[in-house]
Structure formats: structure tokens, C-alpha cells
CSV table of C-alpha atoms in Angstrom, one decimal:
chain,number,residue,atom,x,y,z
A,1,UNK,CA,0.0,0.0,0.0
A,2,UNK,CA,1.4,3.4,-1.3
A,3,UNK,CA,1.9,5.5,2.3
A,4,UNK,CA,0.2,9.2,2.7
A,5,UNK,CA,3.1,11.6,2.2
A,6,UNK,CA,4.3,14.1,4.9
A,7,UNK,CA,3.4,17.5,4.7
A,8,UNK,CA,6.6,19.5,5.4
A,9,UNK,CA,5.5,20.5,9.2
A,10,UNK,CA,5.3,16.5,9.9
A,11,UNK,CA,2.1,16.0,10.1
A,12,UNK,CA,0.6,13.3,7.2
A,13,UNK,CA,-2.3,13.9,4.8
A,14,UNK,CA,-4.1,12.4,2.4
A,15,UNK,CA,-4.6,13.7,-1.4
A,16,UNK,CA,-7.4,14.9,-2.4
A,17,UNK,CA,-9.6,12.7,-4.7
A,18,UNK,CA,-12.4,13.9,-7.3
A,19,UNK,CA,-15.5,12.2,-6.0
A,20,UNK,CA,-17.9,11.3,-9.4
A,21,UNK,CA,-21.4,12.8,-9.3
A,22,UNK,CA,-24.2,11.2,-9.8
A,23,UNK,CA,-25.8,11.4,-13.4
A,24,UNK,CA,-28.2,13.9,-13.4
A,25,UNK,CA,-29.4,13.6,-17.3
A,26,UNK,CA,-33.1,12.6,-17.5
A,27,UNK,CA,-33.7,8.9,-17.5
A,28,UNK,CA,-35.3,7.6,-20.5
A,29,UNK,CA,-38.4,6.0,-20.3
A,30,UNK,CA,-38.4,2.0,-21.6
A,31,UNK,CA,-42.3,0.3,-22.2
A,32,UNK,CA,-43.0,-2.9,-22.5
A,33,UNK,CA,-45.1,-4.0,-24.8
A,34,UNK,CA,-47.1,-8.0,-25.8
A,35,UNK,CA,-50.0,-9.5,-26.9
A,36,UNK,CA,-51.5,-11.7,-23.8
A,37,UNK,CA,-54.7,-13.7,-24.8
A,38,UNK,CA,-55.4,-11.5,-27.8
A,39,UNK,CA,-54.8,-8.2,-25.7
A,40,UNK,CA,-52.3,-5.9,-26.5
A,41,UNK,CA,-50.6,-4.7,-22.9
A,42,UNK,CA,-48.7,-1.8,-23.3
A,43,UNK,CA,-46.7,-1.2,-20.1
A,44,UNK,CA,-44.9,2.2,-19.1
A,45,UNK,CA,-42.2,3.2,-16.3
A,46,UNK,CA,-42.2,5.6,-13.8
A,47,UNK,CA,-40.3,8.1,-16.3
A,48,UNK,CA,-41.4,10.3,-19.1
A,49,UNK,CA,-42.7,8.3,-21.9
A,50,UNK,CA,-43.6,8.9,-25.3
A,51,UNK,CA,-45.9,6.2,-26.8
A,52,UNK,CA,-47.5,6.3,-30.4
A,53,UNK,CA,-49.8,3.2,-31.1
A,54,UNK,CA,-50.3,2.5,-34.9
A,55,UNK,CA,-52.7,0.0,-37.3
A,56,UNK,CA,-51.4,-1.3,-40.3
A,57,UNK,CA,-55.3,-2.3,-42.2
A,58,UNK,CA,-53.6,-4.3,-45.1
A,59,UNK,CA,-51.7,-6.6,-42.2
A,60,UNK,CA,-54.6,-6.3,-39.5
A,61,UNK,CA,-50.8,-5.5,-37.5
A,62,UNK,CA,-50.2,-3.2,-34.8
A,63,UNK,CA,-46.6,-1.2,-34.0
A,64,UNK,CA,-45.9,0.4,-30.7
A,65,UNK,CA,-43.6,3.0,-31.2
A,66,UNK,CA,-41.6,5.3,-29.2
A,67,UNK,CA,-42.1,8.9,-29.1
A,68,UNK,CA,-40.2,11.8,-27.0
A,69,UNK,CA,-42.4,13.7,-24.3
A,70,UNK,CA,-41.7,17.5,-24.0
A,71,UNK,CA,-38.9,17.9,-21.9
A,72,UNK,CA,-37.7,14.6,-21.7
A,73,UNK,CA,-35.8,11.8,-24.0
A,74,UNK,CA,-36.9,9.3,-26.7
A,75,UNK,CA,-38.7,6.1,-24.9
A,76,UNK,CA,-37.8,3.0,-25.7
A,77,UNK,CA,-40.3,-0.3,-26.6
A,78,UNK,CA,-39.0,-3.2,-24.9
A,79,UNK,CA,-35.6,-1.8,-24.5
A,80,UNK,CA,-35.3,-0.7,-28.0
A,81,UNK,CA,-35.0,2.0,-30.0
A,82,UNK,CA,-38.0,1.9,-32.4
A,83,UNK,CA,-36.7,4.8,-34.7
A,84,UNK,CA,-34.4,2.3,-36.0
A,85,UNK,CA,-36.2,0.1,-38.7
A,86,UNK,CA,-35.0,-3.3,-37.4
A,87,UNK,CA,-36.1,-2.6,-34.7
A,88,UNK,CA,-39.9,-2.3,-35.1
A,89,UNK,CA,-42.2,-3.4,-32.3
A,90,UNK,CA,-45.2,-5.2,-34.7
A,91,UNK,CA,-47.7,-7.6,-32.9
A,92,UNK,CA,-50.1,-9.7,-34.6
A,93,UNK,CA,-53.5,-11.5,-33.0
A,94,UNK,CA,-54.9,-8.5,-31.2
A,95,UNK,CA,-58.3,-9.9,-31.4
A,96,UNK,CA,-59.5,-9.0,-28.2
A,97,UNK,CA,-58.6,-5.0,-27.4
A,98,UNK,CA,-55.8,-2.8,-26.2
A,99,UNK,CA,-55.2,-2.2,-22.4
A,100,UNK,CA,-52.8,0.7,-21.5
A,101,UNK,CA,-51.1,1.4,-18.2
A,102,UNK,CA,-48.8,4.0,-18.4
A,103,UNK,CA,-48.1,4.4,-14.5
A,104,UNK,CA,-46.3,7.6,-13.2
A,105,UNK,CA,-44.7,10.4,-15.4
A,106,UNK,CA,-45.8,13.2,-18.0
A,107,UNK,CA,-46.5,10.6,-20.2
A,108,UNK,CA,-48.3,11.1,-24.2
A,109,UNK,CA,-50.3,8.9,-25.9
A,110,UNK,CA,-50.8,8.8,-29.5
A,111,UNK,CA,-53.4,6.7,-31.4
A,112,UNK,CA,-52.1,6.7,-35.3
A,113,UNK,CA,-48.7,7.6,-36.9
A,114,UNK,CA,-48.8,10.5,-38.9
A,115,UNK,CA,-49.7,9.0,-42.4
A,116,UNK,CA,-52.0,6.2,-41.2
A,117,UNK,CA,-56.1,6.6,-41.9
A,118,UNK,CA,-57.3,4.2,-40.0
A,119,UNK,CA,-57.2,2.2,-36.6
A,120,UNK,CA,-59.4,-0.3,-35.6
A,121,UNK,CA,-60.2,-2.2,-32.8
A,122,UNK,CA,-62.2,-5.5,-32.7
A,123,UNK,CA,-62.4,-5.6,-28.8
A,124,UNK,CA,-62.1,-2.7,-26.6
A,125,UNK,CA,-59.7,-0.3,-25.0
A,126,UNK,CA,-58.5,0.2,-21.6
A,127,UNK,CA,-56.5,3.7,-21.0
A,128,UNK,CA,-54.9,3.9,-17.3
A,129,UNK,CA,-52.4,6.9,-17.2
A,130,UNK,CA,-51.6,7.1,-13.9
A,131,UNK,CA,-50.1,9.9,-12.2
A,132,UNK,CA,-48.4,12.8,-14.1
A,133,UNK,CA,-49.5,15.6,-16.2
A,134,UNK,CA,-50.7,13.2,-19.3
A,135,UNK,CA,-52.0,14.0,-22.8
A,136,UNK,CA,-53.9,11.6,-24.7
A,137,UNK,CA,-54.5,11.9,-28.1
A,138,UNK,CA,-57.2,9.7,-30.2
A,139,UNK,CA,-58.4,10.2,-33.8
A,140,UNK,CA,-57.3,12.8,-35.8
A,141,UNK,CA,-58.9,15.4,-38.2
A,142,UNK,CA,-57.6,16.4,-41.3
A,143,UNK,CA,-56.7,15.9,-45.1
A,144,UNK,CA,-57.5,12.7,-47.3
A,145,UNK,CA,-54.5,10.0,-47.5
A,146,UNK,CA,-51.7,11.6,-50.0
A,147,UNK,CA,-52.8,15.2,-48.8
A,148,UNK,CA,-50.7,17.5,-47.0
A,149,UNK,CA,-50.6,17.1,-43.6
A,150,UNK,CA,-52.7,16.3,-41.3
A,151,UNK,CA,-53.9,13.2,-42.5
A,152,UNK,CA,-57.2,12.0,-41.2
A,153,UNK,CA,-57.4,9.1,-39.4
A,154,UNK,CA,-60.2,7.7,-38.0
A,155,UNK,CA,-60.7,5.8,-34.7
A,156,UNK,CA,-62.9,2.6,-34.4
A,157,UNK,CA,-63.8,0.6,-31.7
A,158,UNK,CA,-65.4,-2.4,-31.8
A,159,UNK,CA,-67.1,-2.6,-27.8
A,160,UNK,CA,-65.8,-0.5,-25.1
A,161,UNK,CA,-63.4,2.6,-24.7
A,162,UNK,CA,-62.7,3.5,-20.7
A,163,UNK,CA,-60.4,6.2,-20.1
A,164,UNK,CA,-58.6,6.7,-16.7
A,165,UNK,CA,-56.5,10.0,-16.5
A,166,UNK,CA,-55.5,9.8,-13.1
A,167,UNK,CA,-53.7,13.0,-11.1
A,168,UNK,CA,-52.2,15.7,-12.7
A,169,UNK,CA,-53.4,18.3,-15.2
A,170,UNK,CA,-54.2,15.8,-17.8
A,171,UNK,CA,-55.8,16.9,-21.9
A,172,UNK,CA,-57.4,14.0,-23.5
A,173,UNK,CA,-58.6,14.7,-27.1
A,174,UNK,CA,-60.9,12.7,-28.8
A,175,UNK,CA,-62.2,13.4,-32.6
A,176,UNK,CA,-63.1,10.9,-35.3
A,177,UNK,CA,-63.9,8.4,-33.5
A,178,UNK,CA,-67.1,5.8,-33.6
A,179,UNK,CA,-67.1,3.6,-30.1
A,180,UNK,CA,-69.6,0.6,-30.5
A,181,UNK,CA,-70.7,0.1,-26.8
A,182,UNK,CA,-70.0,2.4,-23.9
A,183,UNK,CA,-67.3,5.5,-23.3
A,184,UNK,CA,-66.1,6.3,-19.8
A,185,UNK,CA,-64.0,9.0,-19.1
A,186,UNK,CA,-62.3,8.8,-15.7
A,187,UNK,CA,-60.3,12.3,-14.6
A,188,UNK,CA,-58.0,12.4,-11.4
A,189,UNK,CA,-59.0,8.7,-10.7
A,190,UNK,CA,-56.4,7.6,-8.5
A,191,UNK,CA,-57.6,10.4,-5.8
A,192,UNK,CA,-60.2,10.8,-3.5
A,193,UNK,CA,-62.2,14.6,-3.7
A,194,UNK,CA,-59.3,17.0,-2.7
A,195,UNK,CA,-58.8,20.7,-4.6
A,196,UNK,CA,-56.3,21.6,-3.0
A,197,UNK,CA,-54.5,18.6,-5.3
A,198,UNK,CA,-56.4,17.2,-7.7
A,199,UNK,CA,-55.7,18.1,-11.4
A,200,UNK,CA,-57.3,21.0,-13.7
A,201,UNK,CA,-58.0,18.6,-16.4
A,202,UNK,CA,-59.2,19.3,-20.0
A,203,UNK,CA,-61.5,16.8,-22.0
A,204,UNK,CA,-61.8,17.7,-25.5
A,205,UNK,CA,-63.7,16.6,-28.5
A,206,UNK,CA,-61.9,18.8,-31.1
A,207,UNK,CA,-63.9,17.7,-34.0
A,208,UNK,CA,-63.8,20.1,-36.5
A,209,UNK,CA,-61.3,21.1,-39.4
A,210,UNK,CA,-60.8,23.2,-42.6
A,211,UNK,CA,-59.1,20.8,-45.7
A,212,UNK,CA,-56.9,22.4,-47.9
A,213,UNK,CA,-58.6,24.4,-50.4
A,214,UNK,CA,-62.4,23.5,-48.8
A,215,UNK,CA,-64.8,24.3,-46.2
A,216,UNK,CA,-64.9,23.4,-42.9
A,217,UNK,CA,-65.8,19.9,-41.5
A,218,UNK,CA,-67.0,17.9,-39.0
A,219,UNK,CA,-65.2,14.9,-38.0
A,220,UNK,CA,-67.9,13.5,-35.4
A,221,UNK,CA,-67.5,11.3,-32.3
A,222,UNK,CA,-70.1,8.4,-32.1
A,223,UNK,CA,-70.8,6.3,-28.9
A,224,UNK,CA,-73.3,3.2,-29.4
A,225,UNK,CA,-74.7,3.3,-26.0
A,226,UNK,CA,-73.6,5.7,-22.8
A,227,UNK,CA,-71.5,8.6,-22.4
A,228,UNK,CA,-69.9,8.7,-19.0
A,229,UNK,CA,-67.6,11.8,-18.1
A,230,UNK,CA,-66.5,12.3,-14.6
A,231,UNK,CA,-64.7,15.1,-13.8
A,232,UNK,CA,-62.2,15.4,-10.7
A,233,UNK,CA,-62.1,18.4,-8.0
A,234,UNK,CA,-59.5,20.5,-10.0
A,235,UNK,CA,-60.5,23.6,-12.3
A,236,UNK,CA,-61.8,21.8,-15.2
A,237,UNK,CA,-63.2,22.2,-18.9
A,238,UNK,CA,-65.2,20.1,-21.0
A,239,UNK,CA,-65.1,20.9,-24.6
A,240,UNK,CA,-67.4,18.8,-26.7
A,241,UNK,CA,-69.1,19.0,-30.2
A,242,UNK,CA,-70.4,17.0,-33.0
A,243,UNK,CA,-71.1,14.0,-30.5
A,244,UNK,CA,-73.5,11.7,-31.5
A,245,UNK,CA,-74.3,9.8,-27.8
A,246,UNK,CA,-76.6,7.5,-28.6
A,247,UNK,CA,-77.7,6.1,-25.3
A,248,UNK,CA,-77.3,9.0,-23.3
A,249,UNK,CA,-75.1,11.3,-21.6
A,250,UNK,CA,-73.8,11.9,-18.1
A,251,UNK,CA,-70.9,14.6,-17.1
A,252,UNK,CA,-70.3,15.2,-13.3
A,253,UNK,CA,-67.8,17.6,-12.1
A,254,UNK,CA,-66.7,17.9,-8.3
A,255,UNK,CA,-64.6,20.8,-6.0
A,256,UNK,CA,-63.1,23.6,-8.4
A,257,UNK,CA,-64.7,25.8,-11.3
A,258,UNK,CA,-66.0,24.5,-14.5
A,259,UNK,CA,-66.1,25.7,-18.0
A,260,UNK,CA,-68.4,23.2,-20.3
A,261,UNK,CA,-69.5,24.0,-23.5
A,262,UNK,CA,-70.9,21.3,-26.0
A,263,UNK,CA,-72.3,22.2,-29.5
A,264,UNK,CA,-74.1,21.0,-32.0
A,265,UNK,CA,-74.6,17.3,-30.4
A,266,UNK,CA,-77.4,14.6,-30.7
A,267,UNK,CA,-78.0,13.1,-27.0
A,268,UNK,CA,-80.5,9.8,-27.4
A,269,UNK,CA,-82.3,10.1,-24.2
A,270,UNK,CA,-80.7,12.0,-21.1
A,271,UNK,CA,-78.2,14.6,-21.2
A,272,UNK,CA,-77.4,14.9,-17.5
A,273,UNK,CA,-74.8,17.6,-16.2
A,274,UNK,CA,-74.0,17.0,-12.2
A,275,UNK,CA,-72.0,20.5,-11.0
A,276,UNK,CA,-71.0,20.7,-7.4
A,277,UNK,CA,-69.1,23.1,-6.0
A,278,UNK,CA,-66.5,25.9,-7.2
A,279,UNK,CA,-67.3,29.3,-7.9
A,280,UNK,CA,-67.8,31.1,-11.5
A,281,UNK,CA,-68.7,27.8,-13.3
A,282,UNK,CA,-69.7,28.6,-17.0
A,283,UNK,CA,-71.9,26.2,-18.2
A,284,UNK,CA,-73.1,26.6,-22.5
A,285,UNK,CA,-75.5,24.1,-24.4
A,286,UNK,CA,-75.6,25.4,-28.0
A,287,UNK,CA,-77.6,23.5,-30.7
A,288,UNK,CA,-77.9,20.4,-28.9
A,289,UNK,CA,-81.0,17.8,-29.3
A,290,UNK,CA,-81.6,15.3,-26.5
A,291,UNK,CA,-84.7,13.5,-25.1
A,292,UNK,CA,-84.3,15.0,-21.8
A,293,UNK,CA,-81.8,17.9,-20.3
A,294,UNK,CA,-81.7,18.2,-16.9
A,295,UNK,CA,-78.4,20.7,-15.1
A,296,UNK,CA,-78.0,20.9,-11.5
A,297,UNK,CA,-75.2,23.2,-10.2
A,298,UNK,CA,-73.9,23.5,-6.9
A,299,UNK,CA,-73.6,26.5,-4.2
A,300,UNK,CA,-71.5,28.8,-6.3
A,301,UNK,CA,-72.2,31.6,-8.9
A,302,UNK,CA,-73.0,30.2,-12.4
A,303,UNK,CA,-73.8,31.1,-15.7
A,304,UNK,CA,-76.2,28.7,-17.5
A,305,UNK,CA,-77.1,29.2,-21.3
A,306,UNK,CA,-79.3,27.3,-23.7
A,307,UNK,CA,-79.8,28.2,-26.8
A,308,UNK,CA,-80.6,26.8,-30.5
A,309,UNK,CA,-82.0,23.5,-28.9
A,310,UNK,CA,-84.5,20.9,-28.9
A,311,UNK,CA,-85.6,18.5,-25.9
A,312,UNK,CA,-88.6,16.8,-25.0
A,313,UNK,CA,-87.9,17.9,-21.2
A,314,UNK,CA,-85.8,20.2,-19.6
A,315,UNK,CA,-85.0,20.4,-16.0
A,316,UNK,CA,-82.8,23.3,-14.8
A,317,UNK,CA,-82.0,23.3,-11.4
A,318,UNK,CA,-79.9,26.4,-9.7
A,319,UNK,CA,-78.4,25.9,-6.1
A,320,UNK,CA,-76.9,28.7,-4.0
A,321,UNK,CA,-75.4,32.3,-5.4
A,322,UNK,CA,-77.1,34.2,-8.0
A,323,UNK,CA,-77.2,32.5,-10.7
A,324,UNK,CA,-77.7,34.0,-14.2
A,325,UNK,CA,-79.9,31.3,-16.8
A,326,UNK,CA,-80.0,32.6,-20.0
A,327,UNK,CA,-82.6,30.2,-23.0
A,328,UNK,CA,-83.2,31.4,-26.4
A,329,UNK,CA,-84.4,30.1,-29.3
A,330,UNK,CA,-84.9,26.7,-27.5
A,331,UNK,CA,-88.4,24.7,-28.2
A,332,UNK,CA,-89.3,22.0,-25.2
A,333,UNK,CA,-91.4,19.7,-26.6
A,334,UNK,CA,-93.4,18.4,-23.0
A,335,UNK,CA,-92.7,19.8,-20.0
A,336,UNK,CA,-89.8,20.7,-17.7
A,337,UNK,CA,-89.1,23.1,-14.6
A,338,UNK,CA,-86.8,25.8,-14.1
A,339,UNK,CA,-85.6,26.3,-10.0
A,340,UNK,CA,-83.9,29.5,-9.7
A,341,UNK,CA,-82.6,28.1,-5.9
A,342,UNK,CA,-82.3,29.9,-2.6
A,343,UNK,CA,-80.8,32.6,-3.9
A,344,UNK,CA,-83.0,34.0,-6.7
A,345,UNK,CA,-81.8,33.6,-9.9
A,346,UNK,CA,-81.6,35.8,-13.2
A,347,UNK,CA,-83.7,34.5,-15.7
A,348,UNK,CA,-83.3,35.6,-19.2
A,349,UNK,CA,-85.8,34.3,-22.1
A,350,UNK,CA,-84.6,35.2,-25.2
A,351,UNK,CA,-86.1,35.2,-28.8
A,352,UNK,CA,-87.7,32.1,-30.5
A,353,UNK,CA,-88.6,30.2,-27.2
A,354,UNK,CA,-91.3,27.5,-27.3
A,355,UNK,CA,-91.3,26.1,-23.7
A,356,UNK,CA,-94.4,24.0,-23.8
A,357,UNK,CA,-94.9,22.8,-20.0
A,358,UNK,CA,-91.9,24.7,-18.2
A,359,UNK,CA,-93.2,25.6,-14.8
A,360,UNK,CA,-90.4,28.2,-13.3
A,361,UNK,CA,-90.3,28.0,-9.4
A,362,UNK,CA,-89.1,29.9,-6.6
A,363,UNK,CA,-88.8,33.3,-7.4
A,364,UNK,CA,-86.3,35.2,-10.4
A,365,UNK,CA,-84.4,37.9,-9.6
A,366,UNK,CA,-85.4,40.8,-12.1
């Protein structure tokens, strides 16, 4: 063993050594990815990951590919790097659905490469994102196949679609898409009620776009059976339009303030909004038809408008703070009721009304 040299006044010492940090570069993300009994599980870490699901129609193939989140570094599928032709992730026999866990991390979610048209889905799909500020990203608008870009690609499912966000300040986008059974959409799932930390998410049905050298158009969303939308206690918004929910609608929204608008929908049967809570919610229904609308809102100041619609009932309840309702050019069919709550709310009856059986109780501020 080499001995410490003596420092001239006789006392020993030791040299200095250069102690090696610890790597501080961001971790890339590595998913996993297999078909188990005719389900495609797609499997994320706990970093940032980037994930890009694509169809091949001509093969009936899928390809998980990895992407690179904002911020972070290029995700691997099953410890490769997919950008590298060889080493393409392609699974066969997916004849059952998709199920995706992404686990913790600002993960993003893409249904479709970039020049695909299609993706379809004989089973169902399963979307758990854990916790993280996630984006999710299903269906696309845009050009015809050999167009610029975008290209359109449209989003099939052939039963179920349930969507779990979980914590964070998630934006799921959904747009030309057609679901065969039910659609659930889970936001800050993995908490209980809390706004002091539960997520300001943002659901989105973005369905509407102008082709090169036309006019704009719709690229709806279609749901065989029930619409299911629950909202977490953060300071969400719910944009929706062109949905065509065929066996009915529910959106319920807890804790913080709300800003819902959907436009130009068809609701089969009930379109139910649940508010409680928050402060300033903004609540719009704008050429919507539905068999029934009923929109309760919690103790906090709201703005409720209806306009350009058609129901067979229509059931607007206000709870506490003044509240300011606003219909116009809205026919109801039946008969409904109108509850301006304990604190008096503003009615305002626009132009071209035809409320046939609306009784309005408690009594309106002027």
C-alpha cells in the first residue's frame, strides 16, 4: 500500500480525490409492450414516456412505437430504440382490445402515426395513465391519404373505450372516432375529492377542421350506447361537439370551477350535467337535441345558457349564489321546470322560445 506523504510540518495527509457525481441527465423511459390472450398490454415506467400506437389495415398489424415527451428523451419499446427500422415493435393476433397502463410520469399517448387513416379495434380499450401531467390523443382530423398534412385518421372501436387519467393536469382529445358500446372518461381517478391537489383537467372533443382548399368539416364522435364523463375536483373544462351519444349522456364535475361547453350534439335520451361546487362555473348548451336535459349546479355563482335547442324535457336546477340562466331560441317539446334556488336567480328568455310545460319555481331575480 502506497503510504500518505508528509506534509513538510510533519504532520501526514491524504490527497485529495475527485468524487464522481451522480448522473443527473433525465432517465429515458423503456415500455413494454405483448400480446397476452389477444390483448395488447402496453406497459410504461415511472419516467417520461412517449408512446404512439399505430394499425397497419392491409396486415390487421399493430406497432408500438416510441415517441419523445416534452422535456424529456426518446422512450424505448421493450428496450429498443424503435426509430431504427429493425427494430420495429409489430404484434399480430390483437383480437380481443388494447389495455394501456402508463403508470407515473408526463407521459403522451398517441393513437395513429402521422400518415395512417385508419385504426381499428375488434375488442375494446382500456387507458390507465396514472399519475403525471398526461396528454392523450385519439383520432385525428384532417386531409384525405396523400394530402398535406394532417392526415385524417379515423378511430374505431369495436365494444368499449374506458379512459382513466388519473392526477395531474391531464388533456385528453378525442375526434373521429365511432365507439360501438359504452365510453367512460375517468379524470384524477387515483384520488379521493381533494382541490387543494387534484388536477385541472381538460377533456376535448376537437372535431372540427378546414381541408386544404375546402370548407370546414365535422369529424364527429359516435358512442353506441352511454356517455360517462366524470370530472375530478381541479379547475376543469369540457369541450365537446359533434357527439353523437346515442344512449345517453352523463358529465359530473366535483370541487373547483367548470367551464363546459358542448355544441351541435345529438344526445339519445338523457343529457345529465351534475355541477357541485367551485365558484364562476360557465356552463353553455348550444344546438344540442336530446330527449331529456336536466343541469344541477352546486352552491356557487353560475352562468347557465341554452340556446338553438330541442328537448322533450328540460329540468334546470340552480343551487346557491345568483345565478344568471339565459334560453333562447330553444323549443321543449313536453314539459320541464326551471328552479332558480335559494338565492333568486336571473332568468333571461330570449327570442324564439317555445317552452311548452316549463313551470319556473321559486322566485327570479329581475
Amino acid at each position: 500500500m502506497r503510504q500518505a506523504r508528509k506534509h513538510p510540518s510533519g504532520r501526514g495527509f491524504q490527497r485529495l480525490a475527485m468524487e464522481k457525481l451522480e448522473d443527473r441527465s433525465l432517465m429515458a423511459g423503456n415500455v413494454t409492450a405483448v400480446v397476452t390472450n389477444g390483448v395488447l398490454v402496453v406497459t410504461g415506467d415511472t419516467a417520461d414516456n412517449g408512446i404512439t400506437i399505430d394499425y397497419n389495415q392491409t396486415t390487421d398489424a399493430y406497432s408500438v412505437i416510441g415517441t419523445t415527451p416534452t422535456g424529456s428523451t426518446a422512450t424505448t419499446i421493450n428496450g429498443l430504440d424503435t426509430s431504427v427500422p429493425a427494430n420495429a415493435q409489430i404484434f399480430n393476433n390483437v383480437t380481443k382490445g388494447i389495455r394501456v397502463i402508463a403508470n407515473n410520469g408526463n407521459d403522451l399517448l398517441v393513437f395513429g402515426a402521422a400518415t395512417s387513416t385508419s385504426f381499428v379495434v375488434d375488442g375494446f380499450v382500456d387507458i390507465q395513465m396514472g399519475n403525471g401531467n398526461d396528454t392523450v390523443t385519439i383520432g385525428r382530423n384532417g386531409n384525405a391519404a396523400g394530402g398535406a398534412a394532417p392526415i385524417a385518421n379515423e378511430f374505431e372501436v369495436g365494444t368499449t373505450m374506458a379512459i382513466k387519467l388519473g392526477s395531474g393536469n391531464d388533456t385528453l382529445d378525442i375526434t373521429n372516432a365511432s365507439i360501438a358500446r359504452d365510453l367512460t372518461i375517468h379524470a384524477d381517478v387515483n384520488n379521493p375529492l381533494n382541490t387543494a391537489t387534484d388536477g385541472n383537467d381538460t377533456v376535448r372533443f376537437p372535431t372540427t377542421f378546414t381541408p386544404s382548399g375546402g370548407e370546414l368539416t365535422a369529424f364527429p364522435v359516435t358512442v353506441g350506447k352511454k356517455t360517462t364523463v366524470l370530472l375530478g375536483g381541479g379547475a376543469d373544462t369540457f369541450n365537446g361537439a359533434n357527439l353523437r351519444a346515442r344512449g345517453g349522456m352523463f358529465v359530473q364535475d366535483l370541487g373547483a370551477n367548470l367551464n363546459f361547453d358542448l355544441v351541435d350534439t345529438v344526445v339519445g335520451g338523457e343529457l345529465k350535467l351534475q355541477k357541485t361546487g367551485g365558484s364562476a362555473n360557465d356552463i353553455l348548451i348550444d344546438n344540442v337535441q336530446a330527449g331529456t336535459l336536466r343541469i344541477s349546479t352546486g352552491n356557487a355563482v353560475d352562468t347557465i345558457a341554452v340556446r338553438d335547442s330541442i328537448f322533450e324535457r328540460m329540468y334546470i336546477e340552480s343551487g346557491g349564489g345568483v345565478d344568471r340562466i339565459t334560453i333562447g331560441n330553444t323549443r321543449v317539446r313536453k314539459l320541464g321546470l326551471i328552479d332558480g334556488g335559494r338565492e333568486k336567480a336571473r332568468l333571461i328568455q330570449e327570442g324564439g322560445n317555445t317552452l311548452r310545460g316549463v313551470v319556473k319555481i321559486k322566485t327570479f331575480t329581475n
